[in-house]
Short mmCIF file of C-alpha atoms in Angstrom, two decimals:
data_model
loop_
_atom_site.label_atom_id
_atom_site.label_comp_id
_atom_site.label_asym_id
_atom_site.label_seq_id
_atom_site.Cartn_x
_atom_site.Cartn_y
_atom_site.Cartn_z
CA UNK A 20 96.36 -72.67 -176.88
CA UNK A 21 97.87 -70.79 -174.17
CA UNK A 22 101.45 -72.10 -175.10
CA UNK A 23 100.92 -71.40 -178.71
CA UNK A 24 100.27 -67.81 -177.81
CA UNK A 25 103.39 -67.62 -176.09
CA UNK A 26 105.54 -68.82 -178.89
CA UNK A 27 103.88 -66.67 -181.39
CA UNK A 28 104.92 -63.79 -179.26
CA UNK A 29 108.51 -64.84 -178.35
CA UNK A 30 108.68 -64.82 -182.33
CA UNK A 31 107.17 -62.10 -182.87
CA UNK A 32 109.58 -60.41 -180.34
CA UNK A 33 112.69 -61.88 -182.27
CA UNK A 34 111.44 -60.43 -185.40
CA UNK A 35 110.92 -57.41 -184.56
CA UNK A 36 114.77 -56.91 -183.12
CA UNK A 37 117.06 -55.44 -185.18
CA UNK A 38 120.51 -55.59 -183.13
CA UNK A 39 122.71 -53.87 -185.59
CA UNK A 40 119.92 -50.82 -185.73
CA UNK A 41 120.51 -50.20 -182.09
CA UNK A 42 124.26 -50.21 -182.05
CA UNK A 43 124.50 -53.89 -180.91
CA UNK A 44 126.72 -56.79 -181.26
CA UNK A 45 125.93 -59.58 -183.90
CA UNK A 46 123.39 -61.65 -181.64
CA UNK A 47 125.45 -64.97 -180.95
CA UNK A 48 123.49 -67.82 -179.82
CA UNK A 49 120.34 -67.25 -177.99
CA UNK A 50 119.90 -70.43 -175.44
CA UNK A 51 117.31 -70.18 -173.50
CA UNK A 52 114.21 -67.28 -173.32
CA UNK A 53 112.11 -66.72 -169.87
CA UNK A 54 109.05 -64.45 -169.43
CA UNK A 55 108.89 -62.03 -166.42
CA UNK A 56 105.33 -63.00 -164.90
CA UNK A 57 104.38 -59.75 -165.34
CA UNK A 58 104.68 -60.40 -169.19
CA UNK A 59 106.85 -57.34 -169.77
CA UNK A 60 110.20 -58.64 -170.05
CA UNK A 61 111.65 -61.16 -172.35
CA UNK A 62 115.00 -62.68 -171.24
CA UNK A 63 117.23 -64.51 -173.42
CA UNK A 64 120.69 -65.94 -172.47
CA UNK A 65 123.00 -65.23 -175.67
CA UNK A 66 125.34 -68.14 -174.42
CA UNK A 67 128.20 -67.64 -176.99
CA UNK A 68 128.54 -63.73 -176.22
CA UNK A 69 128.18 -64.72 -172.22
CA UNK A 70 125.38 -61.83 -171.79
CA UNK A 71 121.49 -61.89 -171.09
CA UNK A 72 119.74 -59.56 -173.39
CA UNK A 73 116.32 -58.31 -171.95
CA UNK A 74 113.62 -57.49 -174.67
CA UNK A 75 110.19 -55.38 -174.37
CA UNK A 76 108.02 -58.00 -175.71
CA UNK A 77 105.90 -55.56 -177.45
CA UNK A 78 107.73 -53.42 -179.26
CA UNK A 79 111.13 -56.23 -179.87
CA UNK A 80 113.24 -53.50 -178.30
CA UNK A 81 116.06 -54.58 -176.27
CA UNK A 82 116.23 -52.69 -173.17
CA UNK A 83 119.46 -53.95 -171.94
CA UNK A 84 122.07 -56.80 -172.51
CA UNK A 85 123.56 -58.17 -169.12
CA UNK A 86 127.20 -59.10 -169.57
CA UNK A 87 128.17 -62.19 -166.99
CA UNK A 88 130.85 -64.30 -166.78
CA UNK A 89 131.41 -67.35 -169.44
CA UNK A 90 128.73 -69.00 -170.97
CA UNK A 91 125.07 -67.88 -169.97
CA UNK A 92 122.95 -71.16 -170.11
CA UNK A 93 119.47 -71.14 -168.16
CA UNK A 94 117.30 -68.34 -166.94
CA UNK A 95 114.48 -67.60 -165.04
CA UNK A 96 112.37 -64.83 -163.33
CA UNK A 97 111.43 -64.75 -159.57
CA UNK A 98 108.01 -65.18 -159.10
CA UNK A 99 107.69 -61.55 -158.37
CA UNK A 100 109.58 -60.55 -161.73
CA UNK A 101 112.32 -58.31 -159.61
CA UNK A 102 114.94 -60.45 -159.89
CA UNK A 103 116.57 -62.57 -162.50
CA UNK A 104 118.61 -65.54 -162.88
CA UNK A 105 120.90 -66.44 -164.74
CA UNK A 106 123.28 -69.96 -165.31
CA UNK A 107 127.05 -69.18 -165.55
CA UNK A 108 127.72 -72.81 -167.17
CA UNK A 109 131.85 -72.82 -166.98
CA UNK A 110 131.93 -70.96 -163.81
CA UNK A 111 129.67 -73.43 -161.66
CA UNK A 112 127.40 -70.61 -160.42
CA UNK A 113 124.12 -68.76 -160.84
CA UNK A 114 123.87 -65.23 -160.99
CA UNK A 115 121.32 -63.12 -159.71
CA UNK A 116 120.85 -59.87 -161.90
CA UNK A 117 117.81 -56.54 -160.89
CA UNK A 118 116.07 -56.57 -164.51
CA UNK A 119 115.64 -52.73 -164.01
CA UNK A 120 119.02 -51.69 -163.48
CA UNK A 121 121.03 -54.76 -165.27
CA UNK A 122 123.31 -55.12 -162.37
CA UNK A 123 124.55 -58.59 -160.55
CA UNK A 124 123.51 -58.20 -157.22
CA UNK A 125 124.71 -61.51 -156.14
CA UNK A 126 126.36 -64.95 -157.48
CA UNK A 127 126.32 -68.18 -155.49
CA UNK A 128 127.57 -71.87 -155.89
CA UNK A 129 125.05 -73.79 -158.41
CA UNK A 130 127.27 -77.21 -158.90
CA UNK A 131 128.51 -78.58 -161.75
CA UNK A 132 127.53 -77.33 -165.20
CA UNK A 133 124.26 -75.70 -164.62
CA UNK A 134 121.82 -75.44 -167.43
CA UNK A 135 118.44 -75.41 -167.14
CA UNK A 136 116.72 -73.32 -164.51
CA UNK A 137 112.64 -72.97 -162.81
CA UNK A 138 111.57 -71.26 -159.78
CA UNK A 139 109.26 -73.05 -157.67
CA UNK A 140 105.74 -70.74 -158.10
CA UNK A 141 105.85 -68.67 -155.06
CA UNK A 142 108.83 -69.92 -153.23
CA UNK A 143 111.92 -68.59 -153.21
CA UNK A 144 113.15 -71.51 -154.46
CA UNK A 145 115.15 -71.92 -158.06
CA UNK A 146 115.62 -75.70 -159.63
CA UNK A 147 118.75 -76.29 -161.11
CA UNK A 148 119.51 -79.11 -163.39
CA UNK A 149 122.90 -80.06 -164.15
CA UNK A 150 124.43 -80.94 -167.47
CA UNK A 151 125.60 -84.67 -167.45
CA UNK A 152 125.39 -84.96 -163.53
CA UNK A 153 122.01 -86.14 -162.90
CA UNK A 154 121.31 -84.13 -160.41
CA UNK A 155 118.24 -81.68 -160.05
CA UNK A 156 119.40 -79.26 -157.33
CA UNK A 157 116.95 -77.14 -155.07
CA UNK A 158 118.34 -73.88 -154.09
CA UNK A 159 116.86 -71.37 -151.25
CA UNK A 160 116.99 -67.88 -152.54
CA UNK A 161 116.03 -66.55 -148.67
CA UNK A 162 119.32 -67.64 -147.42
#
């Protein structure tokens, strides 16, 4: 039941966003959607128009759209919903962006063709699987 919840609200949250009412691009091609833990961000990776967009869940406002660099595959929260992440597919890297601010504060190696992305519950440690390469790489976000 739990999961059902959680899709009725990611729809819900769709819905309820009207791009062109708040000045934004056509919305492209949403790829992949992540929930802060906290429950009050929705991220989407809009892989065709190489951006995140971050949505208020409740009200299906977007609060910000992230612009990064080619196509925007996988994402995922920290465990501590500060910080999120974000696949750069073409460019072989993951980018790490503050959800309050929108800003990159860092990008680092992720191998080739990231995709999908999970943090490790509590760890500071993001999965990475690559497309076509199978390979499931473990990064360490302390380092």
């Amino acid at each position: 039941m739990k999961y059902l919840l959680i899709l009725l609200t990611t729809t819900a949250a769709f819905a309820a966003v009207d791009h062109r009412a708040l000045g934004a691009a056509e919305y492209h091609s949403p790829y992949d959607v992540a929930f802060s833990r906290d429950g009050r961000l929705l991220a989407v990776s809009d892989r065709s128009a190489n951006a995140v967009v971050l949505i208020d869940p409740v009200s299906g406002r977007v609060t910000s759209t992230v612009s990064l660099d080619g196509p925007v595959t996988g994402v995922a929260f920290s465990s501590d919903s500060k910080r999120l992440y974000a696949a750069e597919f073409d460019r072989r890297r993951i980018a790490e962006v503050d959800p309050a601010t929108g800003n990159v504060t860092r990008r680092f190696d992720a191998g080739p063709y990231p995709e999908n992305l999970a943090m490790v519950p509590d760890r500071d440690l993001l999965l990475v699987a690559g497309w076509g390469t199978n390979r499931l790489r473990a990064i360490d976000l302390a380092s």
